[in-house]
mmCIF file of C-alpha atoms in Angstrom:
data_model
loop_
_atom_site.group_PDB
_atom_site.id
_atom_site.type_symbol
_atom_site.label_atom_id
_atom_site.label_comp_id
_atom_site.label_asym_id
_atom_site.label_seq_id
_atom_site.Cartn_x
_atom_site.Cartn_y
_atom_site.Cartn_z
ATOM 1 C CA UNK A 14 0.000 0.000 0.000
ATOM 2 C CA UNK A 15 1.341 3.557 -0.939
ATOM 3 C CA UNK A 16 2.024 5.935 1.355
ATOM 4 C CA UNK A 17 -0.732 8.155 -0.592
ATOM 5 C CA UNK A 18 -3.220 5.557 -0.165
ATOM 6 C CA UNK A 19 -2.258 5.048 3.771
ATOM 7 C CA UNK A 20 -2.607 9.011 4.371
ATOM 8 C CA UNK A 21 -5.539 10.001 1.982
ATOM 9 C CA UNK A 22 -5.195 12.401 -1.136
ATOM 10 C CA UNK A 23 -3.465 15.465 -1.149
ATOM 11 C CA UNK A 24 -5.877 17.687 -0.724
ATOM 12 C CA UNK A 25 -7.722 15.655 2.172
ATOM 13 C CA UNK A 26 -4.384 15.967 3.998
ATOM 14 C CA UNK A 27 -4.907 19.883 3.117
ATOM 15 C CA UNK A 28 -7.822 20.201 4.196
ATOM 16 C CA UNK A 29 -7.375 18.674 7.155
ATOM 17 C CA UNK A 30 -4.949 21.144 7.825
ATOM 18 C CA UNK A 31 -7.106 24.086 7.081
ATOM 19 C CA UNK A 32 -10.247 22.857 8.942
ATOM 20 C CA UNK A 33 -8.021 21.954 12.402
ATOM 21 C CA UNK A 34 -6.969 25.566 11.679
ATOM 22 C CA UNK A 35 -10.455 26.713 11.894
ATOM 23 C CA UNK A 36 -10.765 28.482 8.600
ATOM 24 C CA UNK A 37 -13.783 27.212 7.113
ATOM 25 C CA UNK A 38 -15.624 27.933 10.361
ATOM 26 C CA UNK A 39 -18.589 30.356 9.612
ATOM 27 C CA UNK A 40 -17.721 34.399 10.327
ATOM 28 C CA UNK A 41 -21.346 35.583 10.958
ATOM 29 C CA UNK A 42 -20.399 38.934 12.784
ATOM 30 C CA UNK A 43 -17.571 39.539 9.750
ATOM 31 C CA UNK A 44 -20.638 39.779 7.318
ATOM 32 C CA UNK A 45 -23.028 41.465 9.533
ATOM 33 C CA UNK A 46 -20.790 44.187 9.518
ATOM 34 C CA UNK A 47 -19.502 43.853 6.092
ATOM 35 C CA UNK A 48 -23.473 43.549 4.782
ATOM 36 C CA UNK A 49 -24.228 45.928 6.759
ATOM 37 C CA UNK A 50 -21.792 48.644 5.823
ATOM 38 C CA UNK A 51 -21.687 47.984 2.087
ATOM 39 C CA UNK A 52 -25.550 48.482 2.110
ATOM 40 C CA UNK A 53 -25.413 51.717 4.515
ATOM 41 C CA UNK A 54 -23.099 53.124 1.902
ATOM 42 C CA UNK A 55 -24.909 52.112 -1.034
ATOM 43 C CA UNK A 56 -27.913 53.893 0.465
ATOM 44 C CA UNK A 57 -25.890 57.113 1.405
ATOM 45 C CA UNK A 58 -24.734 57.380 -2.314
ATOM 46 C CA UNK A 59 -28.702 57.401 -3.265
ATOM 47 C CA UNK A 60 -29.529 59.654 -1.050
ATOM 48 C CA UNK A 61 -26.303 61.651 -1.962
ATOM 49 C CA UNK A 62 -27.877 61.499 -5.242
ATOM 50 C CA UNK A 63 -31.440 63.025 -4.450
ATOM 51 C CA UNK A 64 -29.984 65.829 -2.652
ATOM 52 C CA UNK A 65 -27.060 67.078 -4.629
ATOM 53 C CA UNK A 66 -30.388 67.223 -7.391
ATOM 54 C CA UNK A 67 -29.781 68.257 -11.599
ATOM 55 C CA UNK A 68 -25.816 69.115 -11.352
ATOM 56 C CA UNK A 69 -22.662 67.690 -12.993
ATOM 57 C CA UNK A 70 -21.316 67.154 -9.489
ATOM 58 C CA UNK A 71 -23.284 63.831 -9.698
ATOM 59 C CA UNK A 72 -20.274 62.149 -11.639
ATOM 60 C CA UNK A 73 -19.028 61.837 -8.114
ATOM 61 C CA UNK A 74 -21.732 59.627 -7.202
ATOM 62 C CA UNK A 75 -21.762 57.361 -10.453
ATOM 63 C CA UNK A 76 -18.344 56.579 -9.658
ATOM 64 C CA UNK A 77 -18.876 55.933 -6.310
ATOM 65 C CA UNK A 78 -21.908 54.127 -6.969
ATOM 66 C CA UNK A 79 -19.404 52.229 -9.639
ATOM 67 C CA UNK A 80 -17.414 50.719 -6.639
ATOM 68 C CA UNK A 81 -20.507 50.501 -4.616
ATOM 69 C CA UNK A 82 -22.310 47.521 -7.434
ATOM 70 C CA UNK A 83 -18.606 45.759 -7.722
ATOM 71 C CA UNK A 84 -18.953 45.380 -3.366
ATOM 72 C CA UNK A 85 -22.532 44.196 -3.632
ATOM 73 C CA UNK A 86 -21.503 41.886 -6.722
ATOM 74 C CA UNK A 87 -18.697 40.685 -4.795
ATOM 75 C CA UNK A 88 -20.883 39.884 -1.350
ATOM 76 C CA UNK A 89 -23.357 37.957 -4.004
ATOM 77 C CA UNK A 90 -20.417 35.817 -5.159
ATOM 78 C CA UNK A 91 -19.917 35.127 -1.297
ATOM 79 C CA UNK A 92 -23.271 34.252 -0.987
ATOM 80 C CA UNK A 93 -23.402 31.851 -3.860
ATOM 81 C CA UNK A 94 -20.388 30.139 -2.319
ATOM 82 C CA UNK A 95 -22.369 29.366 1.072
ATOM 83 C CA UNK A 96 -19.838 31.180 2.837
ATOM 84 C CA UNK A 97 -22.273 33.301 4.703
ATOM 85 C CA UNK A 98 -24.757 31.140 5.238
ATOM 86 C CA UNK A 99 -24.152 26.968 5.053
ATOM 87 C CA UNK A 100 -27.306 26.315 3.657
ATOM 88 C CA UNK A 101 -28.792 26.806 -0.111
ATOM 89 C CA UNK A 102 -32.401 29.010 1.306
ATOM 90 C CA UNK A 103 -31.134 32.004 2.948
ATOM 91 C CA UNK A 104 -28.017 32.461 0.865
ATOM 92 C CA UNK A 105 -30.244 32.391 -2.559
ATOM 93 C CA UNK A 106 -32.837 34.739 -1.005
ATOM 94 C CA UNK A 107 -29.675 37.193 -0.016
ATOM 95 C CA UNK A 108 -27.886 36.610 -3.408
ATOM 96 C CA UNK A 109 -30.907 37.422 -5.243
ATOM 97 C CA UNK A 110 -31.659 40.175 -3.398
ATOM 98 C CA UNK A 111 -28.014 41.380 -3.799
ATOM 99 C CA UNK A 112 -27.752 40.625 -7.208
ATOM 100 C CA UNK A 113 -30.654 40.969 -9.476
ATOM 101 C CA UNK A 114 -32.053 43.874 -6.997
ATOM 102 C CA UNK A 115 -29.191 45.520 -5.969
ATOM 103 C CA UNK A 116 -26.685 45.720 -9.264
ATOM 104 C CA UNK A 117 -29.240 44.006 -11.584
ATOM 105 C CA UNK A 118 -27.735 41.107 -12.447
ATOM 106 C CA UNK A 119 -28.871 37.320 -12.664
ATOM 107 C CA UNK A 120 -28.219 35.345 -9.677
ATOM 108 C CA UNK A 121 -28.527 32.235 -10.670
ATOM 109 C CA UNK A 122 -27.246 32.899 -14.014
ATOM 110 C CA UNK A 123 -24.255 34.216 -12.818
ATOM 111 C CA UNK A 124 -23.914 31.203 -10.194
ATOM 112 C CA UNK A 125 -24.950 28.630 -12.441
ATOM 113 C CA UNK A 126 -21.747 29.886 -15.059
ATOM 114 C CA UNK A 127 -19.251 30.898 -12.028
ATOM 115 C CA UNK A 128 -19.994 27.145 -10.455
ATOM 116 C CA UNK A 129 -19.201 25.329 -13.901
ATOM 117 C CA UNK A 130 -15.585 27.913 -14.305
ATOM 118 C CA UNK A 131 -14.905 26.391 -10.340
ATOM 119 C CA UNK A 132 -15.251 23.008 -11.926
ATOM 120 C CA UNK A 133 -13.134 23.320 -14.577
ATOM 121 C CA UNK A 134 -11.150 26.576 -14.320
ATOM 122 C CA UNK A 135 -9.441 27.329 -17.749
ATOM 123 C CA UNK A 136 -10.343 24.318 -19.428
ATOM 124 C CA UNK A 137 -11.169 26.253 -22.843
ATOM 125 C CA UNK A 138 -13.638 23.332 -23.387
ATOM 126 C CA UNK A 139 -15.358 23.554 -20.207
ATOM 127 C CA UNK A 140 -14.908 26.956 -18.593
ATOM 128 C CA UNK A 141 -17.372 29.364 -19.721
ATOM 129 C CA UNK A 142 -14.595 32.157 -18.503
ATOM 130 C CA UNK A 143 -12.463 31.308 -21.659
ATOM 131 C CA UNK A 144 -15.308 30.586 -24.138
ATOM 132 C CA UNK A 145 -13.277 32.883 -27.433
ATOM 133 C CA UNK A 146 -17.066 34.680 -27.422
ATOM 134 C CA UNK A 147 -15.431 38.086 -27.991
ATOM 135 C CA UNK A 148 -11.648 36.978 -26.886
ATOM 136 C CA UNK A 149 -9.530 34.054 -27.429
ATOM 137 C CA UNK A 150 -8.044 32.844 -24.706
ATOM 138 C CA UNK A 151 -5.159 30.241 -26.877
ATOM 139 C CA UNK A 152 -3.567 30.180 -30.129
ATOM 140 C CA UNK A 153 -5.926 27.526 -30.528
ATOM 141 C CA UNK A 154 -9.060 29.353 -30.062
ATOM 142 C CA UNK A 155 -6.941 31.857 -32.139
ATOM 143 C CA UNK A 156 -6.478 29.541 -35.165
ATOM 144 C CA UNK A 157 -10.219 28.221 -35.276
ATOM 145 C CA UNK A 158 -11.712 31.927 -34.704
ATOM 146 C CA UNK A 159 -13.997 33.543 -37.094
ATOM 147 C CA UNK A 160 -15.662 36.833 -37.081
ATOM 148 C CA UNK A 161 -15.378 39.244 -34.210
ATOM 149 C CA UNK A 162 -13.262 37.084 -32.175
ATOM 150 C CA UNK A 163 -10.687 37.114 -35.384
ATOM 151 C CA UNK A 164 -11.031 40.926 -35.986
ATOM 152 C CA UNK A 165 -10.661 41.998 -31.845
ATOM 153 C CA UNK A 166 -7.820 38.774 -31.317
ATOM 154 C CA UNK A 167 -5.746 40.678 -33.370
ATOM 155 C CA UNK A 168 -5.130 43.419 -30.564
ATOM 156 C CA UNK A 169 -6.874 42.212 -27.992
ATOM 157 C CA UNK A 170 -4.361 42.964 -24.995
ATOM 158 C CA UNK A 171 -4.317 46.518 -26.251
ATOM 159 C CA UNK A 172 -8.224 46.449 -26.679
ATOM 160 C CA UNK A 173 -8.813 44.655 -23.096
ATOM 161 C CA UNK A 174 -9.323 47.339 -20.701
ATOM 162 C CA UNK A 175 -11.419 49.564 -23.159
ATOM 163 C CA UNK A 176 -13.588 46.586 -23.549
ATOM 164 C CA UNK A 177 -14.205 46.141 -19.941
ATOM 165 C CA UNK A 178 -16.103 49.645 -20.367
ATOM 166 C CA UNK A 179 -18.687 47.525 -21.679
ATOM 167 C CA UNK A 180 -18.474 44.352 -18.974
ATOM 168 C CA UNK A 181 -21.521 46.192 -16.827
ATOM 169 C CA UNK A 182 -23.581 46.264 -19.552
ATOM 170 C CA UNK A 183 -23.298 42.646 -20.450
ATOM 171 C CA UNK A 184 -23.476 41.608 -17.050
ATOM 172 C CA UNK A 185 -26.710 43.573 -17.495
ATOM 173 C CA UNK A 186 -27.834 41.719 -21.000
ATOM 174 C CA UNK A 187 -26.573 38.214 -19.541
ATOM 175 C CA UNK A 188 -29.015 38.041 -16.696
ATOM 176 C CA UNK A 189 -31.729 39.644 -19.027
ATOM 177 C CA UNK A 190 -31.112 36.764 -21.607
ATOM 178 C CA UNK A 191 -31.172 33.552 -18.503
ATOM 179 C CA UNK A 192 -34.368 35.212 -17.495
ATOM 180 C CA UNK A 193 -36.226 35.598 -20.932
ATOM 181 C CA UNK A 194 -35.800 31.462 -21.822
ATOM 182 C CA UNK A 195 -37.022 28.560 -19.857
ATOM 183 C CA UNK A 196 -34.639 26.446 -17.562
ATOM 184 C CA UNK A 197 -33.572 29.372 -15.024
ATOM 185 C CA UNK A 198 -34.341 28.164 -11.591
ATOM 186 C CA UNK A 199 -36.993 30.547 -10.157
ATOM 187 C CA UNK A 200 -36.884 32.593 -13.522
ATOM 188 C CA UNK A 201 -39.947 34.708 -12.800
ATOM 189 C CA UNK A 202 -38.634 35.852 -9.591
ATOM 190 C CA UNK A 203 -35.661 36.708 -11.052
ATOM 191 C CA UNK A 204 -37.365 38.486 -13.781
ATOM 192 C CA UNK A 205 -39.248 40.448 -11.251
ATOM 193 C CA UNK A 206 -36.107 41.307 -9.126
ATOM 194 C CA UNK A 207 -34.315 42.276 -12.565
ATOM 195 C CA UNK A 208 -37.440 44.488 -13.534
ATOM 196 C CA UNK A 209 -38.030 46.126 -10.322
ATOM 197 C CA UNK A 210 -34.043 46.656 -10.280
ATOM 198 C CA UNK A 211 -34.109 48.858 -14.112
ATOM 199 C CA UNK A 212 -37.287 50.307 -13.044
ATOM 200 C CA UNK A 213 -35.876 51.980 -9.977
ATOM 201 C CA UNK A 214 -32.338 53.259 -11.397
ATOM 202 C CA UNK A 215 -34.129 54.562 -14.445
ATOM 203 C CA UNK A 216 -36.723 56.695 -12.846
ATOM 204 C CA UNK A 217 -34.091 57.981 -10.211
ATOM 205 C CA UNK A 218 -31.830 59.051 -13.195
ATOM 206 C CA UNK A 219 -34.689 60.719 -15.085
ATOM 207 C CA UNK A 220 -36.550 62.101 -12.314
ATOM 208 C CA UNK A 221 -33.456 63.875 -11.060
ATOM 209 C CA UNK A 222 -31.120 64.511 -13.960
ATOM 210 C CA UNK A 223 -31.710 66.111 -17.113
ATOM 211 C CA UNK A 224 -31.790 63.565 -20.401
ATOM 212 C CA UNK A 225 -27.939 64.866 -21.241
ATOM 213 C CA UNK A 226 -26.583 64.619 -17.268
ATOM 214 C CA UNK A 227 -28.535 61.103 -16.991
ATOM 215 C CA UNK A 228 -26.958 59.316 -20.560
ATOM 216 C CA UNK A 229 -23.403 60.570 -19.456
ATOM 217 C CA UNK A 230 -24.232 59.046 -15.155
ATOM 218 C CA UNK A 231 -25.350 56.189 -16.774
ATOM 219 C CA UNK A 232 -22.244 55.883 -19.022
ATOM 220 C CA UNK A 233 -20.132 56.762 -16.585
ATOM 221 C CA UNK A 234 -21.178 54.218 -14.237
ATOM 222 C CA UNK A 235 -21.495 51.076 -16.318
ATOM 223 C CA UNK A 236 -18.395 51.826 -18.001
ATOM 224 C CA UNK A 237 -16.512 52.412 -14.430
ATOM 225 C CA UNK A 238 -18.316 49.365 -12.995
ATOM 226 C CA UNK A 239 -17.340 46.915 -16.189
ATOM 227 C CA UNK A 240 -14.006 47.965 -15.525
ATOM 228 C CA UNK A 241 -13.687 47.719 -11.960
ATOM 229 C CA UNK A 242 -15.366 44.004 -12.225
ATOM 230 C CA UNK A 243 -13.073 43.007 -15.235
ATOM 231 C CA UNK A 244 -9.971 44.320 -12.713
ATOM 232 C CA UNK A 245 -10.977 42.137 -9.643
ATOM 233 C CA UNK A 246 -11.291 38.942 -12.244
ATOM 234 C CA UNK A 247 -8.455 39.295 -14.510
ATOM 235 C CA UNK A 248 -5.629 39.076 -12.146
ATOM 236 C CA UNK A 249 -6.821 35.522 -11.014
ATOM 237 C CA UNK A 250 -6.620 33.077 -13.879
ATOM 238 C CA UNK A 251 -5.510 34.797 -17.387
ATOM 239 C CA UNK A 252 -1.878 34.003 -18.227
ATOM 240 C CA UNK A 253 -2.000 31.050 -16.007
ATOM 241 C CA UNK A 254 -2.057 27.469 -18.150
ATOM 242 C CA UNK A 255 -5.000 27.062 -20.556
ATOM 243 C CA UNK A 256 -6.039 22.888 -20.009
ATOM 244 C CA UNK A 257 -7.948 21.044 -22.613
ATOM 245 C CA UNK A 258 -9.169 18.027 -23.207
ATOM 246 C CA UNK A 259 -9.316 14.938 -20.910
ATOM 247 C CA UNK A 260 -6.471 15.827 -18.134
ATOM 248 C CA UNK A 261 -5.181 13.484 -15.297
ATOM 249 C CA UNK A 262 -4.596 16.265 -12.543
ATOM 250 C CA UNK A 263 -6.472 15.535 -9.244
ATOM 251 C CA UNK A 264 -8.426 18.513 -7.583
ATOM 252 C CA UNK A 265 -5.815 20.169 -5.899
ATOM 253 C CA UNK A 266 -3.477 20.473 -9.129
ATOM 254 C CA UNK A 267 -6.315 21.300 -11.580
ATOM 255 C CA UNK A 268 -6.976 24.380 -9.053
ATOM 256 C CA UNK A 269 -3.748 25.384 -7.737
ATOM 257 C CA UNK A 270 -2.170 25.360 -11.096
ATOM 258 C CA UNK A 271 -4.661 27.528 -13.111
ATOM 259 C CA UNK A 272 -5.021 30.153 -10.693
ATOM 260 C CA UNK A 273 -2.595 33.077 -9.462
ATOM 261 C CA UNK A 274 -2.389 35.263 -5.822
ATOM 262 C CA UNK A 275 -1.664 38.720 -5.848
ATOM 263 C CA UNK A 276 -0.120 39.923 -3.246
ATOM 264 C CA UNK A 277 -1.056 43.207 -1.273
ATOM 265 C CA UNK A 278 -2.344 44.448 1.982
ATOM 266 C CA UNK A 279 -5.566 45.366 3.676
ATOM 267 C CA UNK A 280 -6.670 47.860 0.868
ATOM 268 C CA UNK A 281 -6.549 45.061 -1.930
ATOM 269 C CA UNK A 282 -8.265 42.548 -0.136
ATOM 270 C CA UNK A 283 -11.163 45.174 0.326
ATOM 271 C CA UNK A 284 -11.171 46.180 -3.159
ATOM 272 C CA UNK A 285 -10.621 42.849 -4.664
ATOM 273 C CA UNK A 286 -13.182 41.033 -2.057
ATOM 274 C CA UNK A 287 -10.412 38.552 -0.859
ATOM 275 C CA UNK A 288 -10.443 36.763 -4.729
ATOM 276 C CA UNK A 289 -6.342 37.943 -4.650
ATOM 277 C CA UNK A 290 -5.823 34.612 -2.784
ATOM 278 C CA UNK A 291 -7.779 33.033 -6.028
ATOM 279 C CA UNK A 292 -5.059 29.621 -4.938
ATOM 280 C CA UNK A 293 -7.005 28.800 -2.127
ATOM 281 C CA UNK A 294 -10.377 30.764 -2.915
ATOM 282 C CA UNK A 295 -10.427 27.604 -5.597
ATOM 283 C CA UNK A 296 -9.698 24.719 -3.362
ATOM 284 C CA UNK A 297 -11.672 25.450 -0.334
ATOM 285 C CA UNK A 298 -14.695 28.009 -2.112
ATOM 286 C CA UNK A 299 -16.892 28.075 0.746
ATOM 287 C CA UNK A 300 -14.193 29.353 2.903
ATOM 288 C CA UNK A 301 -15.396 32.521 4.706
ATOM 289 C CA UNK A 302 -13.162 35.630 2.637
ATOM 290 C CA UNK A 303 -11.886 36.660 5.930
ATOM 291 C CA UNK A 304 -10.168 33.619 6.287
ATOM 292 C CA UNK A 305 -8.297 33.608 3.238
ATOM 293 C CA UNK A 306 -5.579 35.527 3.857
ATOM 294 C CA UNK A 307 -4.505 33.319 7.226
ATOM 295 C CA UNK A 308 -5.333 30.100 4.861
ATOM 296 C CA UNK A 309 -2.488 31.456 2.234
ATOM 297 C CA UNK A 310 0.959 30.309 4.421
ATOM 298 C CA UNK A 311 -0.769 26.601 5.061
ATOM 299 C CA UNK A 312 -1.808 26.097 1.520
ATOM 300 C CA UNK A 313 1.871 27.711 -0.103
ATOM 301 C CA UNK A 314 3.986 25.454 2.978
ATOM 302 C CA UNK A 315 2.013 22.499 1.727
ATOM 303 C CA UNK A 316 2.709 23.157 -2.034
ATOM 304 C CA UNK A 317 6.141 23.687 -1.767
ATOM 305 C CA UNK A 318 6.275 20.056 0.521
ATOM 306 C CA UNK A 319 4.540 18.293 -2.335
ATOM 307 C CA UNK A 320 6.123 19.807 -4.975
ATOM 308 C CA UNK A 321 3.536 22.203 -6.767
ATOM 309 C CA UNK A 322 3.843 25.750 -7.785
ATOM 310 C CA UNK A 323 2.194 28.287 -5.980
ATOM 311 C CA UNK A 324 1.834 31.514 -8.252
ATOM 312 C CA UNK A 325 2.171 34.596 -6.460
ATOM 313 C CA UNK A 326 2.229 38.312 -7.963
ATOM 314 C CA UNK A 327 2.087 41.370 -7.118
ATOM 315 C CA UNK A 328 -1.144 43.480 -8.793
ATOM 316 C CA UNK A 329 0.289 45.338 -11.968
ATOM 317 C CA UNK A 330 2.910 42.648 -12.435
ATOM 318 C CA UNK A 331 -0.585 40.257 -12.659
ATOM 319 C CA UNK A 332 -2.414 42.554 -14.851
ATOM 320 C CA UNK A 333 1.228 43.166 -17.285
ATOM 321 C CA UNK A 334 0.730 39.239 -17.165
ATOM 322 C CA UNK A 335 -2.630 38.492 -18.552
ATOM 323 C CA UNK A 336 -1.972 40.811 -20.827
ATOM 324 C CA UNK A 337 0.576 39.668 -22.282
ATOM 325 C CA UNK A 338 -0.900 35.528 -22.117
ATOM 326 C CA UNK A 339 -3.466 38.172 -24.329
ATOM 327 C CA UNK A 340 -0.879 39.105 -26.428
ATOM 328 C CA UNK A 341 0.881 35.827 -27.476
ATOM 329 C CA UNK A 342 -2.681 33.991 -27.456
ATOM 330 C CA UNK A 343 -3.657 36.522 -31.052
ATOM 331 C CA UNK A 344 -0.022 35.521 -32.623
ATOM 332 C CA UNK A 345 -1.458 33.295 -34.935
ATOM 333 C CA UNK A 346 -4.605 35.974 -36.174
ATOM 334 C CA UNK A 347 -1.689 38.466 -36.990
ATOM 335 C CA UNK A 348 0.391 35.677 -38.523
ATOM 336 C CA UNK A 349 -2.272 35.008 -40.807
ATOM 337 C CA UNK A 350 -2.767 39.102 -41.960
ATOM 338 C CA UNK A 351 1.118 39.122 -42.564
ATOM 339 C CA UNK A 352 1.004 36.389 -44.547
ATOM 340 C CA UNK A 353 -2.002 37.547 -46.165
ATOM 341 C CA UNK A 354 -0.201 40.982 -46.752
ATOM 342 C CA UNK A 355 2.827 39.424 -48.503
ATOM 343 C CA UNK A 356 1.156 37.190 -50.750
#
């Protein structure tokens, strides 16, 4: 009998690690306050709104209210990882009421594609995240692409952040899209959520603003919040290895392997909602966020014991990085035009 057989897998000998640590124990008071505070300040920036009235000042306010929708987005992912609450009731009743009310975006959409990425992170057949829908992800994808992917892969990592202006608004068109076609779990309350959510920032926009002060909030504030979301995902995964195919690495290799820390203090933990340790975010996902950072030494001590890389960067080193894994992954599109050009 092997000595992995006698002991368990790797990751149950991680985990048991982590759990006599105490780390996935529950943090209720951590999210009362956290809840409570995100939604206290999402409320001051509305009333903010009312009372400052018709002025250009309000551009404050749509980019706080930018940072405000990536918090409540961010305590909806919590949610939908039971890591508020351990069981499936009160954290879709929160997560709904977070997401499709609060920022206007499709719970269970949203959960039902982040839980399948989770699965299979980077797997370009099996991760939505690197589906080449707009962007291709490997020379692969970059080979067999066809229409806008082809035309955008060509400078893509130049093109990235400017898209991201955009990510709110198909965040927006995603959730609207689950809810219109059968097979969304509790679609019509979702639709209702979603409805009452446009309904509400719509008439506070146009009841306040004038048309030309509302179009430029309302740009203002999707483009800030696509690009703020887009910043808190990108670090974690792109430039890491893209898998494919059938793949023989156990749980704890497929995860550790295709995601990436970034290293920083208090500040970005806060504004990246604890996702910058994505490593162990990935192997233990129902781990309170709070707990993340104090789960980081025991996961990277028992890496380096078994042999397997632990990828840790700092935050514009990580974004240089996907970038560039960007960069490389359109080669093969520009290839192809050169070629084109000198025939």
């Amino acid at each position: 009998m092997t000595a992995n057989l006698r002991t368990g897998s790797d990751f149950a000998r991680l985990s048991r690690r982590v759990s006599e640590a105490g780390l996935l124990d529950r943090r209720p008071g951590y999210y009362v306050f956290r809840i409570g505070l995100v939604a206290t300040l999402f409320v001051s920036g509305w009333v903010a709104f009312f009372a400052i009235g018709d002025s250009w000042w309000q551009l404050g306010i749509a980019v706080f209210q930018a940072v405000m929708f990536g918090q409540i987005a961010l305590l909806s992912h919590d949610l939908a990882h039971r890591q508020v609450f351990r069981t499936r009731r009160p954290s879709e009743i929160a997560g709904r009421i977070a997401g499709n009310l609060g920022v206007g975006m499709s719970y269970g959409w949203w959960m039902d594609k982040h839980t399948r990425h989770h699965a299979n992170p980077n797997h370009e057949d099996l991760d939505p995240d690197v589906d080449p829908d707009i962007l291709v992800w490997s020379k692969d994808q970059a080979r067999a692409s066809k229409g806008l992917p082809r035309f955008i892969g060509r400078y893509q990592a130049f093109l990235f952040f400017p898209l991201l202006t955009l990510e709110g608004l198909n965040l927006h068109f995603s959730g609207i899209r689950a809810v219109a076609k059968p097979g969304l779990r509790r679609r019509g309350l979702e639709a209702a959520l979603l409805l009452a959510h446009f309904a509400l920032y719509f008439s506070a926009l146009l009841v306040v603003l004038s048309p030309g002060k509302a179009l430029v909030f309302f740009i203002v504030h999707k483009a800030l919040w696509g690009v703020y979301m887009g910043s808190i995902f990108a670090p974690n995964h792109k430039g890491m290895p893209i898998l494919s195919g059938d793949t023989e690495l156990d749980f704890l290799r497929k995860q550790v392997l295709t995601s990436r820390n970034v290293r920083g203090g208090r500040i970005v933990d806060v504004a990246l909602g604890g996702l910058n340790y994505q490593i162990e975010h990935h192997l233990f996902p129902s781990m309170p966020s709070p707990h993340l950072r104090r789960a980081r030494p025991i996961v990277q001590r028992y890496c380096d014991e078994i042999g397997v890389p632990y990828h840790e960067t700092g935050l514009i080193e990580s974004y240089s990085l996907a970038l560039r894994s960007l960069h490389d992954a359109g080669e093969p599109i520009r290839a192809n035009r050169r070629d084109a050009a000198r025939a």
